[in-house]
C-alpha cells in the first residue's frame, strides 16, 4: 500500500497546476448540483414546515353565489373526524388599496371579518406588530405579500376605495397568511375588526360571501370525504374550492424552474468534468508509459498502479466538494430566502439551510469520480513493460505515429493562403484530436448556456411583450369603476370609451364554475368534479389580445375556450362539447379553443357574458372592469394621467405595463441571480478546462517550440499561433452552441412548466443580446490558452529542444 500512496503523492506533487484545475472543475460541478438539490429540497421543506406550523388549509371552500347553505356546509365538515375546520368567515371583495398616496395596482382583496384567534386552520404568523386575538377597531392586519412589495409597516395608514367612499385604517400587524401571501399572486386577505366590517362592508351592495378552510389529517383521503359530502348534498358541490396544489403552486414554481434547469446543467457539467478526467488520466498514462512499464517490470502489479490514479483523483474530489458544498449552502440559502421571503417571520431559520440532501449529493459526486477514475485508469493494465521500455508507448501507437500525418491533415496544413501563425496553430489542433473535440464540446455547451440564460432572463424581464401568451390580456390599459354612485358604465361609455383616441374596448368579469369529470372504477363510472375560474367577456376577446394555443376564442352563448390543464384533465380538444355548472346552472358548451395560462395553473376557462345572462340577466351590472386599446400614436401614460386628474378616485386606471410589472417583478429578482451564477460558472469551467488541455499539449510539444524559437520565432508569436488555433476550434463550438441554446434547451422549460399551465414558454429573441453572449466562451477559451502558454515565454530554445 505504501507504493500506491507514494505514486499518488508524486502525481499530486509534480502536477500541482493540472491537479488544481481538475479540483476546480469538480468543485464547480458539485457546487451547481448541490445548489440545485438544496434549493429544491429547502423550498419544499420551508413551505411544508410553515404550512404545518400554521396548520395550513389543504382546501378552501368559497361560498359566494348562494347555491349551497354556508352554515349547512360548515356544519357537515365540522362533524367529520380527521378534518379540522376553520370558522365560517364572511368577507367582501374590494379591488382598490392605496398606501402613502399611491394606489397599489392589480389587487383582489378579501376583506375578512376576522374571527377570534388563534385560528384552528391557517393560523396567522405575526411578523410585525403585537399578536392579538382580533384586530382593534380602526386597524387591520395585512399579509406579507402586500406589505413587503409595497414597503408597508405597522403604524402606516392604508386606504380602500368602495362604492360608498374611502375606508382609512391603520396597519396593526403584518402577518404570514400561508394560503394567501405567495409570490406573483394578486389576491390577499385583509383582516378587519368585527365592528369595522359591520360598519364599512355590510353597507356595500350585495350579500356577504363565506369562506372556510379544511385541513385533513391524511390529505390522500380527501376524495373519500368529498364523495360522502356530495352524497349528503345530493348534488355536486357547485361553489368554488381551492385545493392544496393551487394554494402552494406559486410558492414552488420559481424555484422548481431554477432547480430543474440547474440540475440539468449540473449533470452536463459533471459529464464534461468526467470527460476531462478521462482525457487527463489517459494523457498521464501515455506520458508516463515508460515509467509505468519500468515499475511493472520490477514487480509492482497493475492493480496498484491503477489504484494510485484512483486514489489521486478521489482525494482531489474529497478536497473539492467540501468548499463546493459550503458555497452551495450560501447560494441556495440566498435563492430560497429571496423566493420564499413572504414566509419569513424572522425566526424561521432562513439562513440554516444546510441540507442532508446537499451532503449526499456531494458524496454522490465523489463516488462518481471514484468509479470514473477506476474505469479510465484501467488502461494502465494494458501497459506491456517490454514495449514501454523500447518505444515509450504501445507498439500499435508507435506504428501509427511512425506512419506520419494523415492525408486530410497534410492538405489542411499545406494551404498556402493561410498565414504561418494560423498553420502552426492548426497543426497543434489537428495533432491532438481528442483535446480539440473536448474544446469544441465545452465551447458548445458554454455558448448554449449563455445564450439560453440570456434568452430566459430577457424574456421574463420583458414579459409585457408576450403577456398574452401567458394567459393574460394584452390591452393597453384597464379601467375600473370604483364609485358607481358617481359614475355608471353608461356614463363611462359616453365620456371615456367614445373618446376618438380609444381604438376598441371590452368589458370583463369573472365567475366560478364546476366541471364534472367521469372516472372509471372497474365496471362502474363515478363522477368527480373540478372547480375552475371563468373569465367572462362582454366584448371581443381577440381585440383585447387573449390568445389560444389551439383553436379560437368563444364568440357566442354556446362556446367556451379552456385552459390546457382543464383540457388535459377532461381529455378534450377543440370541437368537443363539455358540461359545466356556472353559478349552479348546467350548460353544455362547445370548446372552441385551448389556451395556456400561468394563473390558477391553467384550471380556467373563457366564456361570453351571454352564457351567464341566459340564467342571470342582471350579470352585466357586476362586470366592473373594462380593458381598452388606444389608437396608434396615443401615449398610454398621458391618457392615464389625464383620466386620473379628471376623475380622481371615481375610476381605477392602470396601464398594462404597470399591471404586469406589479405581478412579475418578483420573478425577475428571483431568477436573475441563479441564472447569472450558472453563466459565470460555465465561463470559468471553459477557462479552466481549456487551460488544462493546452498545458498538457504544450508540455508534449516543448521540443517543437524549441525548434520554432531556434529558427527565429519569438515566444509571443508562438503563443499567438497556439491561441489562434484554439480560437478557431472554440469558435466552431460556439457556432454549434447557438442553435442548441435557442432551440435545444428551451423545451426543458416547457416540460417543467407544463403542470403549471404553460406548455410552450413564450421567449423573446433579442439579436443584440444573444450576439453579445456568443463571444464570451471564445474569449474564455483564448484566455485559457494564452495563460497556459506562459511557460513558453520563459524557456530557452536550448532547454526546450533538450526536453
Short mmCIF file of C-alpha atoms in Angstrom, two decimals, residues 335-719:
data_model
loop_
_atom_site.label_atom_id
_atom_site.label_comp_id
_atom_site.label_asym_id
_atom_site.label_seq_id
_atom_site.Cartn_x
_atom_site.Cartn_y
_atom_site.Cartn_z
CA UNK A 335 -32.09 31.85 -3.63
CA UNK A 336 -34.59 30.31 -1.21
CA UNK A 337 -34.60 33.40 1.01
CA UNK A 338 -35.47 35.56 -1.99
CA UNK A 339 -38.21 33.36 -3.38
CA UNK A 340 -39.73 32.46 -0.01
CA UNK A 341 -39.38 35.93 1.54
CA UNK A 342 -43.12 36.22 2.12
CA UNK A 343 -42.91 33.29 4.56
CA UNK A 344 -40.06 34.81 6.57
CA UNK A 345 -41.10 35.56 10.14
CA UNK A 346 -37.58 36.40 11.33
CA UNK A 347 -37.39 33.16 13.30
CA UNK A 348 -37.97 30.62 10.57
CA UNK A 349 -34.36 29.57 10.08
CA UNK A 350 -33.89 31.16 6.68
CA UNK A 351 -30.09 31.01 6.97
CA UNK A 352 -29.87 27.49 8.35
CA UNK A 353 -30.36 25.72 5.06
CA UNK A 354 -27.56 23.13 5.01
CA UNK A 355 -29.47 20.08 3.91
CA UNK A 356 -28.70 16.40 4.20
CA UNK A 357 -29.66 16.13 0.51
CA UNK A 358 -26.84 18.56 -0.36
CA UNK A 359 -24.35 16.49 1.62
CA UNK A 360 -25.45 13.25 -0.04
CA UNK A 361 -25.26 14.96 -3.43
CA UNK A 362 -21.63 15.82 -2.76
CA UNK A 363 -20.97 12.25 -1.62
CA UNK A 364 -22.53 11.09 -4.89
CA UNK A 365 -20.17 13.33 -6.88
CA UNK A 366 -17.18 11.79 -5.08
CA UNK A 367 -18.49 8.29 -5.78
CA UNK A 368 -18.92 9.09 -9.48
CA UNK A 369 -15.35 10.47 -9.65
CA UNK A 370 -14.05 7.32 -7.90
CA UNK A 371 -15.80 4.96 -10.33
CA UNK A 372 -14.82 7.03 -13.36
CA UNK A 373 -11.17 7.18 -12.29
CA UNK A 374 -11.25 3.41 -11.78
CA UNK A 375 -12.64 2.95 -15.28
CA UNK A 376 -10.25 5.33 -17.04
CA UNK A 377 -7.15 4.20 -15.09
CA UNK A 378 -7.80 0.63 -16.16
CA UNK A 379 -5.82 1.47 -19.31
CA UNK A 380 -2.68 1.10 -17.20
CA UNK A 381 -3.43 -2.62 -17.04
CA UNK A 382 -2.53 -2.94 -20.73
CA UNK A 383 0.94 -1.42 -20.42
CA UNK A 384 3.49 -4.00 -21.50
CA UNK A 385 6.92 -3.46 -19.85
CA UNK A 386 8.93 -4.52 -22.92
CA UNK A 387 7.05 -2.21 -25.32
CA UNK A 388 7.08 0.61 -22.78
CA UNK A 389 10.86 0.46 -22.29
CA UNK A 390 11.57 0.16 -26.04
CA UNK A 391 9.03 2.59 -27.56
CA UNK A 392 7.72 4.67 -24.64
CA UNK A 393 4.22 3.67 -25.84
CA UNK A 394 2.40 0.64 -27.18
CA UNK A 395 3.76 -0.89 -30.36
CA UNK A 396 0.47 -0.13 -32.15
CA UNK A 397 0.61 3.54 -31.19
CA UNK A 398 4.27 3.74 -32.21
CA UNK A 399 3.46 2.28 -35.64
CA UNK A 400 0.60 4.74 -36.04
CA UNK A 401 2.82 7.72 -35.23
CA UNK A 402 5.58 6.45 -37.49
CA UNK A 403 3.15 6.45 -40.38
CA UNK A 404 3.16 10.24 -40.43
CA UNK A 405 0.37 12.75 -40.64
CA UNK A 406 -2.98 11.78 -42.11
CA UNK A 407 -3.83 12.87 -45.66
CA UNK A 408 -6.53 15.36 -44.63
CA UNK A 409 -4.24 16.91 -42.03
CA UNK A 410 -1.43 17.34 -44.56
CA UNK A 411 -3.81 19.00 -47.02
CA UNK A 412 -5.06 21.34 -44.29
CA UNK A 413 -1.54 22.37 -43.32
CA UNK A 414 -0.47 22.89 -46.95
CA UNK A 415 -2.98 25.67 -47.60
CA UNK A 416 -0.73 28.47 -48.88
CA UNK A 417 -3.39 31.10 -48.33
CA UNK A 418 -3.25 30.72 -44.54
CA UNK A 419 -0.80 32.82 -42.51
CA UNK A 420 2.11 30.92 -40.96
CA UNK A 421 0.85 31.58 -37.43
CA UNK A 422 -2.54 30.11 -38.38
CA UNK A 423 -0.95 26.98 -39.88
CA UNK A 424 1.13 26.44 -36.74
CA UNK A 425 -1.96 26.83 -34.57
CA UNK A 426 -4.00 24.44 -36.71
CA UNK A 427 -1.15 21.94 -36.65
CA UNK A 428 -1.42 21.73 -32.86
CA UNK A 429 -5.20 21.40 -33.09
CA UNK A 430 -5.18 18.59 -35.67
CA UNK A 431 -2.38 16.76 -33.90
CA UNK A 432 -4.46 16.46 -30.72
CA UNK A 433 -7.92 15.43 -31.92
CA UNK A 434 -9.28 14.32 -28.52
CA UNK A 435 -8.31 17.57 -26.85
CA UNK A 436 -9.73 19.60 -29.74
CA UNK A 437 -13.03 17.72 -29.56
CA UNK A 438 -13.23 18.47 -25.84
CA UNK A 439 -12.63 22.16 -26.55
CA UNK A 440 -15.41 22.11 -29.16
CA UNK A 441 -17.72 20.38 -26.66
CA UNK A 442 -17.10 22.77 -23.77
CA UNK A 443 -17.38 25.82 -26.06
CA UNK A 444 -20.65 24.47 -27.45
CA UNK A 445 -22.14 23.89 -24.00
CA UNK A 446 -20.85 27.17 -22.61
CA UNK A 447 -22.29 29.16 -25.51
CA UNK A 448 -25.59 27.29 -25.32
CA UNK A 449 -25.92 28.02 -21.60
CA UNK A 450 -25.03 31.70 -22.04
CA UNK A 451 -27.46 32.14 -24.94
CA UNK A 452 -30.24 30.25 -23.15
CA UNK A 453 -29.64 32.10 -19.87
CA UNK A 454 -29.83 35.50 -21.55
CA UNK A 455 -32.89 34.45 -23.55
CA UNK A 456 -34.69 33.24 -20.42
CA UNK A 457 -33.89 36.26 -18.22
CA UNK A 458 -34.61 38.75 -21.01
CA UNK A 459 -37.94 37.06 -21.76
CA UNK A 460 -39.04 37.25 -18.13
CA UNK A 461 -37.81 40.84 -17.76
CA UNK A 462 -39.68 41.78 -20.98
CA UNK A 463 -42.75 39.69 -20.26
CA UNK A 464 -45.10 42.56 -21.07
CA UNK A 465 -44.30 41.86 -24.74
CA UNK A 466 -45.61 38.28 -24.53
CA UNK A 467 -48.13 38.63 -21.72
CA UNK A 468 -50.98 37.34 -23.92
CA UNK A 469 -49.10 34.04 -24.34
CA UNK A 470 -49.05 33.65 -20.53
CA UNK A 471 -52.86 33.69 -20.47
CA UNK A 472 -53.47 37.37 -19.73
CA UNK A 473 -54.89 40.16 -21.89
CA UNK A 474 -52.57 42.47 -23.79
CA UNK A 475 -54.78 45.56 -23.72
CA UNK A 476 -53.16 48.97 -23.36
CA UNK A 477 -54.95 49.76 -20.10
CA UNK A 478 -57.75 48.77 -17.73
CA UNK A 479 -60.44 50.95 -16.17
CA UNK A 480 -62.41 50.01 -13.07
CA UNK A 481 -65.40 51.97 -11.72
CA UNK A 482 -64.66 52.43 -8.01
CA UNK A 483 -67.57 54.70 -7.19
CA UNK A 484 -70.76 53.61 -9.01
CA UNK A 485 -72.69 56.41 -7.27
CA UNK A 486 -70.73 58.98 -9.27
CA UNK A 487 -70.08 57.04 -12.46
CA UNK A 488 -72.17 54.41 -14.24
CA UNK A 489 -70.99 52.26 -17.12
CA UNK A 490 -73.27 54.24 -19.46
CA UNK A 491 -71.52 57.44 -18.41
CA UNK A 492 -68.13 55.75 -18.84
CA UNK A 493 -69.10 54.81 -22.39
CA UNK A 494 -70.24 58.33 -23.17
CA UNK A 495 -67.37 60.25 -21.56
CA UNK A 496 -64.36 57.94 -21.90
CA UNK A 497 -64.91 54.98 -24.19
CA UNK A 498 -66.25 57.18 -27.00
CA UNK A 499 -63.03 59.24 -27.00
CA UNK A 500 -61.57 59.25 -30.54
CA UNK A 501 -58.25 58.08 -29.11
CA UNK A 502 -59.87 54.80 -27.98
CA UNK A 503 -59.48 52.11 -30.63
CA UNK A 504 -61.64 49.39 -29.01
CA UNK A 505 -62.73 48.08 -25.62
CA UNK A 506 -64.36 45.10 -23.93
CA UNK A 507 -65.99 44.66 -20.56
CA UNK A 508 -64.90 41.79 -18.30
CA UNK A 509 -65.93 39.95 -15.18
CA UNK A 510 -65.41 36.53 -13.68
CA UNK A 511 -67.40 33.60 -12.39
CA UNK A 512 -66.81 30.31 -10.62
CA UNK A 513 -67.75 27.08 -12.34
CA UNK A 514 -67.70 23.35 -11.66
CA UNK A 515 -66.92 20.74 -14.29
CA UNK A 516 -67.97 17.08 -13.83
CA UNK A 517 -65.20 14.56 -14.58
CA UNK A 518 -66.31 10.99 -15.40
CA UNK A 519 -63.96 8.49 -13.73
CA UNK A 520 -63.99 4.76 -14.45
CA UNK A 521 -63.76 2.50 -11.43
CA UNK A 522 -63.95 -1.08 -12.70
CA UNK A 523 -67.30 -1.56 -14.38
CA UNK A 524 -68.87 1.43 -12.65
CA UNK A 525 -68.45 5.04 -13.70
CA UNK A 526 -68.00 7.52 -10.87
CA UNK A 527 -68.44 11.27 -11.14
CA UNK A 528 -65.71 13.57 -9.85
CA UNK A 529 -65.71 17.36 -10.14
CA UNK A 530 -63.18 20.15 -10.55
CA UNK A 531 -63.63 23.84 -9.92
CA UNK A 532 -62.42 26.35 -12.49
CA UNK A 533 -62.36 30.14 -12.66
CA UNK A 534 -64.03 31.68 -15.69
CA UNK A 535 -63.19 34.92 -17.44
CA UNK A 536 -66.40 36.45 -18.77
CA UNK A 537 -66.32 38.92 -21.66
CA UNK A 538 -68.95 41.35 -22.86
CA UNK A 539 -66.99 42.17 -25.98
CA UNK A 540 -64.33 40.70 -28.20
CA UNK A 541 -61.53 38.53 -26.74
CA UNK A 542 -59.38 38.85 -29.86
CA UNK A 543 -59.37 42.65 -29.84
CA UNK A 544 -58.06 42.72 -26.25
CA UNK A 545 -55.32 40.24 -27.10
CA UNK A 546 -56.32 36.95 -25.48
CA UNK A 547 -54.60 34.10 -27.36
CA UNK A 548 -55.06 30.34 -27.76
CA UNK A 549 -52.51 27.62 -28.49
CA UNK A 550 -55.21 25.75 -30.42
CA UNK A 551 -58.48 26.96 -31.91
CA UNK A 552 -60.08 30.32 -31.21
CA UNK A 553 -61.79 32.38 -28.52
CA UNK A 554 -65.55 32.00 -27.89
CA UNK A 555 -67.92 34.45 -29.59
CA UNK A 556 -71.40 33.09 -28.85
CA UNK A 557 -73.53 31.87 -25.94
CA UNK A 558 -72.79 28.16 -26.53
CA UNK A 559 -68.99 28.34 -26.74
CA UNK A 560 -66.07 28.15 -24.33
CA UNK A 561 -62.27 28.17 -24.50
CA UNK A 562 -60.48 26.24 -21.74
CA UNK A 563 -57.02 26.16 -20.17
CA UNK A 564 -54.61 23.37 -21.10
CA UNK A 565 -54.91 21.65 -17.72
CA UNK A 566 -58.71 21.60 -17.98
CA UNK A 567 -58.43 20.09 -21.45
CA UNK A 568 -55.86 17.56 -20.21
CA UNK A 569 -57.98 16.53 -17.22
CA UNK A 570 -61.15 16.14 -19.28
CA UNK A 571 -59.37 14.64 -22.31
CA UNK A 572 -61.00 17.13 -24.69
CA UNK A 573 -59.84 19.18 -27.65
CA UNK A 574 -61.19 21.98 -29.79
CA UNK A 575 -64.52 20.95 -31.33
CA UNK A 576 -65.66 18.75 -28.44
CA UNK A 577 -68.56 19.59 -26.12
CA UNK A 578 -68.42 19.74 -22.34
CA UNK A 579 -70.91 20.03 -19.47
CA UNK A 580 -70.25 22.82 -16.99
CA UNK A 581 -72.13 24.26 -14.00
CA UNK A 582 -71.90 28.07 -13.87
CA UNK A 583 -73.40 29.64 -10.75
CA UNK A 584 -75.24 26.36 -10.21
CA UNK A 585 -76.80 26.23 -13.69
CA UNK A 586 -75.81 23.44 -16.08
CA UNK A 587 -74.64 24.41 -19.57
CA UNK A 588 -73.42 22.28 -22.47
CA UNK A 589 -70.84 24.27 -24.40
CA UNK A 590 -68.66 23.66 -27.45
CA UNK A 591 -64.92 24.00 -26.89
CA UNK A 592 -63.64 26.47 -29.49
CA UNK A 593 -60.06 26.76 -28.24
CA UNK A 594 -57.43 25.71 -25.74
CA UNK A 595 -55.01 28.21 -24.20
CA UNK A 596 -52.12 28.22 -21.75
CA UNK A 597 -52.19 30.34 -18.60
CA UNK A 598 -49.94 30.64 -15.58
CA UNK A 599 -52.82 31.92 -13.41
CA UNK A 600 -54.65 29.20 -11.46
CA UNK A 601 -52.39 26.59 -13.09
CA UNK A 602 -54.49 26.94 -16.25
CA UNK A 603 -57.55 25.50 -14.50
CA UNK A 604 -59.58 28.25 -16.12
CA UNK A 605 -61.98 28.98 -18.95
CA UNK A 606 -63.26 31.83 -21.12
CA UNK A 607 -66.91 32.43 -21.99
CA UNK A 608 -69.01 35.31 -23.25
CA UNK A 609 -71.37 37.18 -20.95
CA UNK A 610 -74.29 35.81 -22.99
CA UNK A 611 -73.69 32.36 -21.44
CA UNK A 612 -74.46 33.61 -17.92
CA UNK A 613 -77.13 36.10 -18.98
CA UNK A 614 -79.32 33.19 -20.14
CA UNK A 615 -79.89 32.37 -16.46
CA UNK A 616 -78.85 35.65 -14.81
CA UNK A 617 -79.92 38.65 -16.93
CA UNK A 618 -78.53 41.11 -14.38
CA UNK A 619 -74.99 39.71 -14.54
CA UNK A 620 -73.78 42.65 -16.66
CA UNK A 621 -74.10 45.03 -13.72
CA UNK A 622 -71.44 43.03 -11.86
CA UNK A 623 -68.86 43.43 -14.66
CA UNK A 624 -66.79 46.24 -13.27
CA UNK A 625 -63.59 46.18 -15.35
CA UNK A 626 -63.09 47.43 -18.89
CA UNK A 627 -59.99 46.72 -20.98
CA UNK A 628 -59.22 49.09 -23.84
CA UNK A 629 -56.72 49.71 -26.62
CA UNK A 630 -55.70 53.13 -27.84
CA UNK A 631 -55.11 54.23 -31.39
CA UNK A 632 -51.56 54.15 -32.65
CA UNK A 633 -49.64 57.26 -31.70
CA UNK A 634 -51.59 57.87 -28.49
CA UNK A 635 -49.44 57.91 -25.34
CA UNK A 636 -50.84 55.45 -22.81
CA UNK A 637 -49.16 57.21 -19.86
CA UNK A 638 -50.54 60.61 -20.91
CA UNK A 639 -54.02 59.18 -21.39
CA UNK A 640 -53.94 57.50 -17.96
CA UNK A 641 -52.66 60.69 -16.30
CA UNK A 642 -55.39 62.75 -17.95
CA UNK A 643 -58.15 60.41 -16.72
CA UNK A 644 -56.70 60.29 -13.21
CA UNK A 645 -56.66 64.08 -12.99
CA UNK A 646 -60.19 64.27 -14.37
CA UNK A 647 -61.91 61.53 -12.36
CA UNK A 648 -59.69 61.03 -9.30
CA UNK A 649 -60.90 58.23 -7.03
CA UNK A 650 -64.01 57.58 -9.10
CA UNK A 651 -62.07 55.41 -11.54
CA UNK A 652 -59.21 52.99 -11.01
CA UNK A 653 -56.97 53.28 -14.07
CA UNK A 654 -53.74 51.39 -14.82
CA UNK A 655 -51.64 50.71 -17.89
CA UNK A 656 -50.96 47.14 -18.92
CA UNK A 657 -47.22 47.61 -18.37
CA UNK A 658 -47.69 48.68 -14.75
CA UNK A 659 -50.04 45.76 -14.02
CA UNK A 660 -47.56 43.26 -15.48
CA UNK A 661 -44.64 44.75 -13.55
CA UNK A 662 -46.65 44.55 -10.33
CA UNK A 663 -47.09 40.79 -10.75
CA UNK A 664 -43.84 39.65 -12.37
CA UNK A 665 -41.18 41.99 -10.96
CA UNK A 666 -40.64 39.46 -8.17
CA UNK A 667 -39.98 36.73 -10.75
CA UNK A 668 -37.17 38.75 -12.32
CA UNK A 669 -35.49 39.25 -8.93
CA UNK A 670 -35.68 35.55 -8.12
CA UNK A 671 -34.41 34.30 -11.49
CA UNK A 672 -31.58 36.75 -12.29
CA UNK A 673 -29.17 35.63 -9.53
CA UNK A 674 -29.10 31.85 -10.14
CA UNK A 675 -29.05 32.18 -13.93
CA UNK A 676 -26.19 34.68 -13.70
CA UNK A 677 -24.27 32.32 -11.41
CA UNK A 678 -24.78 29.42 -13.84
CA UNK A 679 -23.50 31.53 -16.74
CA UNK A 680 -20.45 32.64 -14.75
CA UNK A 681 -19.67 29.06 -13.71
CA UNK A 682 -19.69 27.87 -17.30
CA UNK A 683 -17.33 30.67 -18.33
CA UNK A 684 -14.98 29.67 -15.51
CA UNK A 685 -15.26 26.00 -16.49
CA UNK A 686 -14.43 26.89 -20.10
CA UNK A 687 -11.30 28.75 -19.00
CA UNK A 688 -10.16 26.02 -16.59
CA UNK A 689 -10.66 23.06 -18.92
CA UNK A 690 -9.03 24.71 -21.91
CA UNK A 691 -6.11 25.87 -19.75
CA UNK A 692 -5.64 22.29 -18.57
CA UNK A 693 -5.83 20.81 -22.09
CA UNK A 694 -3.42 23.37 -23.55
CA UNK A 695 -0.95 22.98 -20.73
CA UNK A 696 -0.84 19.20 -21.29
CA UNK A 697 -0.40 19.60 -25.05
CA UNK A 698 2.25 22.30 -24.74
CA UNK A 699 4.32 20.13 -22.45
CA UNK A 700 4.25 17.41 -25.11
CA UNK A 701 5.24 19.88 -27.83
CA UNK A 702 8.13 21.51 -25.94
CA UNK A 703 10.70 20.19 -28.45
CA UNK A 704 8.68 21.66 -31.34
CA UNK A 705 8.56 25.07 -29.66
CA UNK A 706 12.34 24.92 -29.24
CA UNK A 707 12.71 24.39 -32.98
CA UNK A 708 10.35 27.31 -33.70
CA UNK A 709 12.40 29.54 -31.44
CA UNK A 710 15.68 28.38 -32.97
CA UNK A 711 14.53 29.48 -36.46
CA UNK A 712 13.66 32.95 -35.25
CA UNK A 713 10.08 32.87 -33.95
CA UNK A 714 9.51 34.82 -30.75
CA UNK A 715 7.67 33.48 -27.73
CA UNK A 716 4.86 35.93 -28.41
CA UNK A 717 4.46 34.66 -31.99
CA UNK A 718 4.34 31.04 -30.81
CA UNK A 719 1.78 31.88 -28.12
#
